[in-house]
Amino acid sequence: MEQKSRLTTLCYIENEGAYLMLHRISKKNDVNKDKWIGVGGHFEGDESPEDCLLREVREETGLTLTSWRFRGLVTFKAEGWDTEYMCLYTADKYEGEMITCNEGTLEWVRKEDVLSLNLWEGDKIFFKLLNEDAPFFSLKLAYKGDRLTEAVLNGKQMELFDVLDEDGKKTGVVRERSLVHMDGVPRGTAHIWVVRKNEDKTYDLLLQKRSRGKDSYPGCYDISSAGHVQAGDEFLPSAIRELKEELGIEAREEDLEFAGFHKGYMEDMFYGNMFRDSEVSAVYVYRKTVDADQLTLQKEEVESVMWMELGQCVEAVKNHGIPNCIYLDELEMIERYLCRSQEK
């Protein structure tokens, strides 16, 4: 069967630092039931996007727009639904008196409070773009039920993470990377410590120096290899992938020893934006022989690597002897794990 497509408009009217939001609570069989969205609807007849925009705003709010901006084209895909192409607008001038909307409740919401509403996760992405005054964009969003499964901005895949609860279990919510770090909600990561044993039974750790182009902690020393667990993925496959991508190490699952879980939280300002990092990490140890000079480093992520004796590393992190973003309690956990494994 040939797939059909739908054309729609959606508009967010602005006034004194607030958006006019529509709380969709009126219709029983509404795909947007209980969600907060803007005002808009489907094209009729031979309408242009602007014809549809003006008509829908007038029908749903009673207002006549006098100034508006075409901000982006949003493509929606969802199982069981026709593909939708939505023309996204903002408007800052209008005439008339607001009426009661039969689609739901209209309410002015401060822009800084919008992301705390019950929104579609993909809507949060384009709200962030609107708030950043991003140039005209094309955003593709795919869903399976309420779950966001894909986000592509201007042809480039965006990273999506499973949001975790306090116990490290998946909540069913999938969120885009920048929003995760803006909110500081927990998500999963894989941490791999590459170690080598010395003749005096001490251990060296391989530390990576983060690329200076990173969006957080640029130029700081970090775990040998670490990375996010992508939405739908698990800890161990993520660890295998990160070792390969960042260091060029081809590891098998049996090469990684599980040392335990670690919960961590850091926050700091980078490039003028607050970065909140809340993570539940599966921590692994890799003991196979590694020649640091022969590693294939992912330059976008890793500037260089160096070996450091474990005890010296603990002291350096504790006393800020090197610029780093290493959790001291995780480092001490590795120290205890290696000590116990040596006793066996």
Short mmCIF file of C-alpha atoms in Angstrom, two decimals:
data_model
loop_
_atom_site.label_atom_id
_atom_site.label_comp_id
_atom_site.label_asym_id
_atom_site.label_seq_id
_atom_site.Cartn_x
_atom_site.Cartn_y
_atom_site.Cartn_z
CA MET A 1 0.00 0.00 0.00
CA GLU A 2 1.32 3.41 -0.95
CA GLN A 3 2.00 5.52 2.12
CA LYS A 4 0.21 8.85 2.31
CA SER A 5 1.52 12.04 3.82
CA ARG A 6 -0.16 14.89 5.64
CA LEU A 7 0.60 18.61 5.65
CA THR A 8 0.03 20.63 8.81
CA THR A 9 1.03 23.87 10.52
CA LEU A 10 1.84 24.54 14.15
CA CYS A 11 2.32 27.97 15.69
CA TYR A 12 3.60 29.24 19.03
CA ILE A 13 2.37 32.77 19.70
CA GLU A 14 4.69 34.87 21.86
CA ASN A 15 3.81 37.62 24.32
CA GLU A 16 5.94 39.15 27.08
CA GLY A 17 8.28 36.17 27.42
CA ALA A 18 5.54 33.55 27.24
CA TYR A 19 4.15 31.14 24.63
CA LEU A 20 0.44 30.50 24.11
CA MET A 21 0.11 26.78 24.79
CA LEU A 22 -2.84 24.48 24.12
CA HIS A 23 -3.43 21.74 26.71
CA ARG A 24 -5.16 19.00 24.71
CA ILE A 25 -7.66 17.67 27.25
CA SER A 26 -11.01 17.95 25.44
CA LYS A 27 -11.09 15.12 22.90
CA LYS A 28 -11.20 11.46 23.97
CA ASN A 29 -9.47 9.90 20.95
CA ASP A 30 -6.78 12.53 20.52
CA VAL A 31 -3.23 11.42 19.65
CA ASN A 32 -2.11 14.50 21.62
CA LYS A 33 -4.33 13.69 24.62
CA ASP A 34 -3.05 15.48 27.78
CA LYS A 35 -0.05 16.90 25.89
CA TRP A 36 0.75 20.62 25.62
CA ILE A 37 1.26 21.85 22.05
CA GLY A 38 0.82 24.99 19.97
CA VAL A 39 -2.14 25.86 17.76
CA GLY A 40 -2.51 24.62 14.22
CA GLY A 41 -3.93 21.88 12.05
CA HIS A 42 -4.22 20.28 8.62
CA PHE A 43 -4.11 22.03 5.28
CA GLU A 44 -7.46 22.35 3.55
CA GLY A 45 -7.99 22.38 -0.22
CA ASP A 46 -5.29 24.35 -2.02
CA GLU A 47 -4.11 26.32 1.02
CA SER A 48 -0.57 27.59 1.28
CA PRO A 49 1.26 27.11 4.61
CA GLU A 50 0.45 30.73 5.52
CA ASP A 51 -3.23 30.31 4.57
CA CYS A 52 -3.44 27.29 6.87
CA LEU A 53 -1.52 29.05 9.64
CA LEU A 54 -3.79 32.12 9.70
CA ARG A 55 -7.02 30.12 9.46
CA GLU A 56 -6.09 27.61 12.17
CA VAL A 57 -4.91 30.30 14.61
CA ARG A 58 -8.09 32.28 14.03
CA GLU A 59 -10.35 29.23 14.46
CA GLU A 60 -8.62 27.95 17.63
CA THR A 61 -7.82 31.23 19.38
CA GLY A 62 -9.92 33.99 17.80
CA LEU A 63 -6.71 35.93 17.12
CA THR A 64 -5.58 37.32 13.76
CA LEU A 65 -1.82 37.16 13.29
CA THR A 66 -0.09 40.26 11.94
CA SER A 67 3.56 39.15 12.27
CA TRP A 68 5.01 35.64 12.10
CA ARG A 69 8.15 33.66 11.21
CA PHE A 70 8.49 30.31 9.43
CA ARG A 71 11.01 28.58 11.73
CA GLY A 72 11.38 25.05 10.41
CA LEU A 73 9.98 21.97 8.74
CA VAL A 74 9.33 19.01 11.03
CA THR A 75 8.82 15.53 9.58
CA PHE A 76 6.95 13.07 11.81
CA LYS A 77 7.03 9.30 11.36
CA ALA A 78 5.15 6.88 13.59
CA GLU A 79 4.04 3.26 13.35
CA GLY A 80 0.46 3.06 12.16
CA TRP A 81 0.31 6.72 11.07
CA ASP A 82 0.85 8.52 7.80
CA THR A 83 4.01 10.60 7.57
CA GLU A 84 3.34 14.22 8.53
CA TYR A 85 5.18 17.31 7.32
CA MET A 86 4.62 20.16 9.76
CA CYS A 87 5.40 23.81 9.03
CA LEU A 88 6.52 25.31 12.35
CA TYR A 89 5.91 29.00 13.04
CA THR A 90 6.26 31.53 15.81
CA ALA A 91 4.25 34.75 15.87
CA ASP A 92 4.83 37.90 17.90
CA LYS A 93 1.99 40.24 16.86
CA TYR A 94 -1.74 39.69 16.64
CA GLU A 95 -5.13 41.39 16.88
CA GLY A 96 -8.43 40.43 18.46
CA GLU A 97 -9.71 38.83 21.65
CA MET A 98 -8.93 35.24 22.63
CA ILE A 99 -11.83 32.78 22.58
CA THR A 100 -12.42 29.40 24.23
CA CYS A 101 -10.90 26.56 22.20
CA ASN A 102 -12.83 23.32 21.69
CA GLU A 103 -9.49 21.44 21.30
CA GLY A 104 -8.44 22.07 24.91
CA THR A 105 -7.39 24.83 27.29
CA LEU A 106 -5.35 27.81 26.09
CA GLU A 107 -2.83 29.17 28.56
CA TRP A 108 0.14 31.56 28.49
CA VAL A 109 3.25 29.75 29.78
CA ARG A 110 6.59 31.42 30.48
CA LYS A 111 9.22 30.24 28.01
CA GLU A 112 11.52 29.01 30.78
CA ASP A 113 8.71 26.78 32.12
CA VAL A 114 7.62 25.19 28.83
CA LEU A 115 10.04 22.26 28.92
CA SER A 116 8.64 21.17 32.30
CA LEU A 117 5.21 20.57 30.74
CA ASN A 118 3.93 17.25 29.42
CA LEU A 119 5.40 17.59 25.93
CA TRP A 120 6.31 15.12 23.24
CA GLU A 121 10.06 14.48 23.56
CA GLY A 122 10.61 15.59 19.97
CA ASP A 123 8.80 18.86 20.69
CA LYS A 124 11.40 19.58 23.36
CA ILE A 125 14.07 19.44 20.66
CA PHE A 126 12.43 22.06 18.47
CA PHE A 127 11.54 24.22 21.49
CA LYS A 128 15.24 24.32 22.35
CA LEU A 129 15.99 25.36 18.77
CA LEU A 130 13.34 28.09 18.95
CA ASN A 131 14.70 29.38 22.26
CA GLU A 132 18.22 29.47 20.78
CA ASP A 133 16.86 31.41 17.78
CA ALA A 134 18.31 28.76 15.47
CA PRO A 135 18.18 29.48 11.71
CA PHE A 136 15.56 27.69 9.60
CA PHE A 137 15.89 23.97 10.24
CA SER A 138 14.65 20.59 9.06
CA LEU A 139 13.94 18.15 11.89
CA LYS A 140 12.86 14.55 11.41
CA LEU A 141 11.28 12.76 14.37
CA ALA A 142 10.24 9.10 14.53
CA TYR A 143 8.12 7.50 17.23
CA LYS A 144 7.00 4.08 18.36
CA GLY A 145 3.95 4.89 20.44
CA ASP A 146 5.04 7.68 22.78
CA ARG A 147 8.69 6.62 22.57
CA LEU A 148 11.04 8.73 20.47
CA THR A 149 13.13 6.39 18.30
CA GLU A 150 14.97 8.77 15.97
CA ALA A 151 15.80 12.46 15.67
CA VAL A 152 17.64 13.90 12.67
CA LEU A 153 18.50 17.61 12.54
CA ASN A 154 19.41 19.04 9.12
CA GLY A 155 20.34 15.55 7.94
CA LYS A 156 22.51 14.70 10.96
CA GLN A 157 21.54 12.01 13.45
CA MET A 158 21.06 13.26 17.01
CA GLU A 159 22.02 11.11 20.00
CA LEU A 160 19.15 9.67 22.03
CA PHE A 161 19.46 8.19 25.53
CA ASP A 162 17.19 6.12 27.75
CA VAL A 163 16.25 8.12 30.84
CA LEU A 164 16.87 6.03 33.98
CA ASP A 165 15.27 6.10 37.41
CA GLU A 166 17.18 6.35 40.71
CA ASP A 167 17.77 2.58 40.64
CA GLY A 168 19.30 2.72 37.18
CA LYS A 169 16.30 1.12 35.45
CA LYS A 170 14.89 2.41 32.19
CA THR A 171 11.83 4.61 32.62
CA GLY A 172 10.63 4.15 29.03
CA VAL A 173 11.43 7.79 28.23
CA VAL A 174 13.97 8.51 25.48
CA ARG A 175 15.54 11.99 25.39
CA GLU A 176 17.95 13.84 23.11
CA ARG A 177 21.50 14.28 24.40
CA SER A 178 21.63 18.06 24.89
CA LEU A 179 18.31 17.99 26.75
CA VAL A 180 19.57 15.20 29.02
CA HIS A 181 22.56 17.33 30.00
CA MET A 182 20.39 20.42 30.36
CA ASP A 183 17.94 18.62 32.69
CA GLY A 184 20.53 16.52 34.52
CA VAL A 185 18.39 13.38 34.33
CA PRO A 186 20.16 10.02 34.85
CA ARG A 187 21.29 8.03 31.82
CA GLY A 188 23.57 5.05 31.32
CA THR A 189 27.28 5.06 30.49
CA ALA A 190 29.99 2.43 30.10
CA HIS A 191 33.38 3.05 31.76
CA ILE A 192 36.39 0.93 30.82
CA TRP A 193 39.66 1.10 32.76
CA VAL A 194 42.64 -0.29 30.84
CA VAL A 195 45.14 -1.58 33.41
CA ARG A 196 48.58 -3.21 33.41
CA LYS A 197 50.28 -4.95 36.30
CA ASN A 198 53.83 -4.02 37.26
CA GLU A 199 56.55 -6.35 38.59
CA ASP A 200 56.11 -4.90 42.08
CA LYS A 201 52.40 -5.89 41.93
CA THR A 202 51.21 -2.30 41.59
CA TYR A 203 49.00 -1.29 38.68
CA ASP A 204 49.15 1.38 36.02
CA LEU A 205 46.01 2.93 34.54
CA LEU A 206 45.72 4.21 31.00
CA LEU A 207 44.23 7.71 31.08
CA GLN A 208 42.88 9.52 28.07
CA LYS A 209 43.12 13.26 27.60
CA ARG A 210 39.84 14.57 26.25
CA SER A 211 39.90 16.48 22.99
CA ARG A 212 39.89 20.26 23.31
CA GLY A 213 36.84 20.33 21.06
CA LYS A 214 34.64 18.37 23.49
CA ASP A 215 31.44 19.99 24.70
CA SER A 216 32.39 19.29 28.32
CA TYR A 217 35.68 19.08 30.25
CA PRO A 218 37.88 19.73 27.20
CA GLY A 219 41.57 18.96 27.74
CA CYS A 220 40.91 17.05 30.99
CA TYR A 221 42.22 13.58 31.85
CA ASP A 222 39.53 10.92 32.03
CA ILE A 223 38.87 7.18 32.21
CA SER A 224 40.67 5.05 29.59
CA SER A 225 37.48 4.86 27.54
CA ALA A 226 33.92 5.87 28.32
CA GLY A 227 30.73 6.55 26.45
CA HIS A 228 26.99 6.89 26.57
CA VAL A 229 24.69 3.92 26.26
CA GLN A 230 22.54 4.82 23.26
CA ALA A 231 18.76 4.41 23.52
CA GLY A 232 17.83 0.74 23.18
CA ASP A 233 21.41 -0.44 23.78
CA GLU A 234 22.95 -2.14 26.86
CA PHE A 235 26.09 -1.55 28.94
CA LEU A 236 28.44 -4.30 27.73
CA PRO A 237 27.96 -3.82 23.95
CA SER A 238 28.41 -0.08 24.55
CA ALA A 239 31.72 -0.74 26.32
CA ILE A 240 32.97 -2.89 23.42
CA ARG A 241 31.96 -0.18 20.95
CA GLU A 242 33.62 2.65 22.86
CA LEU A 243 36.94 0.80 23.20
CA LYS A 244 36.98 0.26 19.45
CA GLU A 245 35.90 3.79 18.50
CA GLU A 246 38.03 5.79 20.96
CA LEU A 247 41.19 3.69 21.22
CA GLY A 248 41.03 1.18 18.37
CA ILE A 249 41.05 -1.76 20.83
CA GLU A 250 39.21 -4.82 19.50
CA ALA A 251 37.83 -6.47 22.65
CA ARG A 252 35.50 -9.38 23.19
CA GLU A 253 32.87 -9.46 25.91
CA GLU A 254 34.88 -12.00 27.90
CA ASP A 255 37.86 -9.61 27.91
CA LEU A 256 35.99 -7.14 30.12
CA GLU A 257 35.69 -7.74 33.87
CA PHE A 258 32.67 -6.14 35.51
CA ALA A 259 33.83 -4.19 38.55
CA GLY A 260 30.46 -2.81 39.61
CA PHE A 261 28.06 0.07 39.08
CA HIS A 262 28.86 3.68 39.88
CA LYS A 263 26.47 6.61 40.24
CA GLY A 264 27.89 10.05 39.63
CA TYR A 265 26.81 13.64 39.19
CA MET A 266 28.81 16.64 37.98
CA GLU A 267 27.77 20.06 36.78
CA ASP A 268 29.70 23.00 35.37
CA MET A 269 29.47 25.80 32.82
CA PHE A 270 30.88 25.23 29.33
CA TYR A 271 30.70 27.74 26.50
CA GLY A 272 28.16 29.78 28.46
CA ASN A 273 25.75 26.87 29.07
CA MET A 274 25.13 24.80 32.19
CA PHE A 275 26.16 21.16 31.69
CA ARG A 276 24.63 18.65 34.13
CA ASP A 277 25.95 15.10 34.00
CA SER A 278 24.00 12.48 35.96
CA GLU A 279 25.03 8.95 35.11
CA VAL A 280 24.68 5.34 36.13
CA SER A 281 27.84 3.63 34.91
CA ALA A 282 28.75 0.01 34.41
CA VAL A 283 32.47 -0.08 35.24
CA TYR A 284 34.78 -2.58 33.53
CA VAL A 285 38.46 -3.55 33.72
CA TYR A 286 40.48 -4.51 30.63
CA ARG A 287 43.81 -6.27 31.36
CA LYS A 288 45.07 -7.40 27.97
CA THR A 289 48.43 -6.03 26.82
CA VAL A 290 48.11 -2.55 25.33
CA ASP A 291 50.87 -0.56 23.61
CA ALA A 292 49.81 3.05 24.11
CA ASP A 293 51.98 4.18 21.20
CA GLN A 294 50.13 1.87 18.80
CA LEU A 295 46.58 2.88 19.67
CA THR A 296 44.33 4.44 17.05
CA LEU A 297 42.85 7.45 18.80
CA GLN A 298 39.54 9.00 17.81
CA LYS A 299 40.79 12.57 17.48
CA GLU A 300 37.34 14.11 17.90
CA GLU A 301 37.19 12.51 21.35
CA VAL A 302 40.74 11.78 22.52
CA GLU A 303 43.76 14.07 22.25
CA SER A 304 46.31 11.68 23.79
CA VAL A 305 46.78 8.89 26.34
CA MET A 306 49.26 8.24 29.14
CA TRP A 307 49.97 5.58 31.75
CA MET A 308 49.86 6.55 35.43
CA GLU A 309 50.47 4.39 38.48
CA LEU A 310 47.20 3.76 40.33
CA GLY A 311 48.27 5.20 43.69
CA GLN A 312 49.69 8.29 42.02
CA CYS A 313 46.48 8.67 40.03
CA VAL A 314 44.37 8.54 43.20
CA GLU A 315 46.52 11.27 44.76
CA ALA A 316 46.48 13.38 41.58
CA VAL A 317 42.67 13.25 41.42
CA LYS A 318 42.28 13.84 45.15
CA ASN A 319 44.63 16.85 45.18
CA HIS A 320 43.84 18.16 41.67
CA GLY A 321 47.38 17.39 40.54
CA ILE A 322 46.18 17.00 36.94
CA PRO A 323 43.18 18.57 35.18
CA ASN A 324 40.63 15.77 35.27
CA CYS A 325 36.96 14.84 35.36
CA ILE A 326 37.44 11.49 37.13
CA TYR A 327 35.22 10.49 40.03
CA LEU A 328 37.46 9.83 43.03
CA ASP A 329 35.07 7.26 44.51
CA GLU A 330 35.05 5.33 41.21
CA LEU A 331 38.84 5.35 41.13
CA GLU A 332 38.89 4.02 44.70
CA MET A 333 36.39 1.36 43.67
CA ILE A 334 38.79 0.22 40.94
CA GLU A 335 41.63 0.20 43.47
CA ARG A 336 39.62 -2.08 45.79
CA TYR A 337 38.58 -4.32 42.89
CA LEU A 338 42.16 -4.83 41.70
CA CYS A 339 43.32 -5.48 45.24
CA ARG A 340 40.66 -8.16 45.76
CA SER A 341 41.39 -9.79 42.41
CA GLN A 342 45.09 -9.95 43.33
CA GLU A 343 44.26 -11.79 46.54
CA LYS A 344 42.38 -14.57 44.75
#
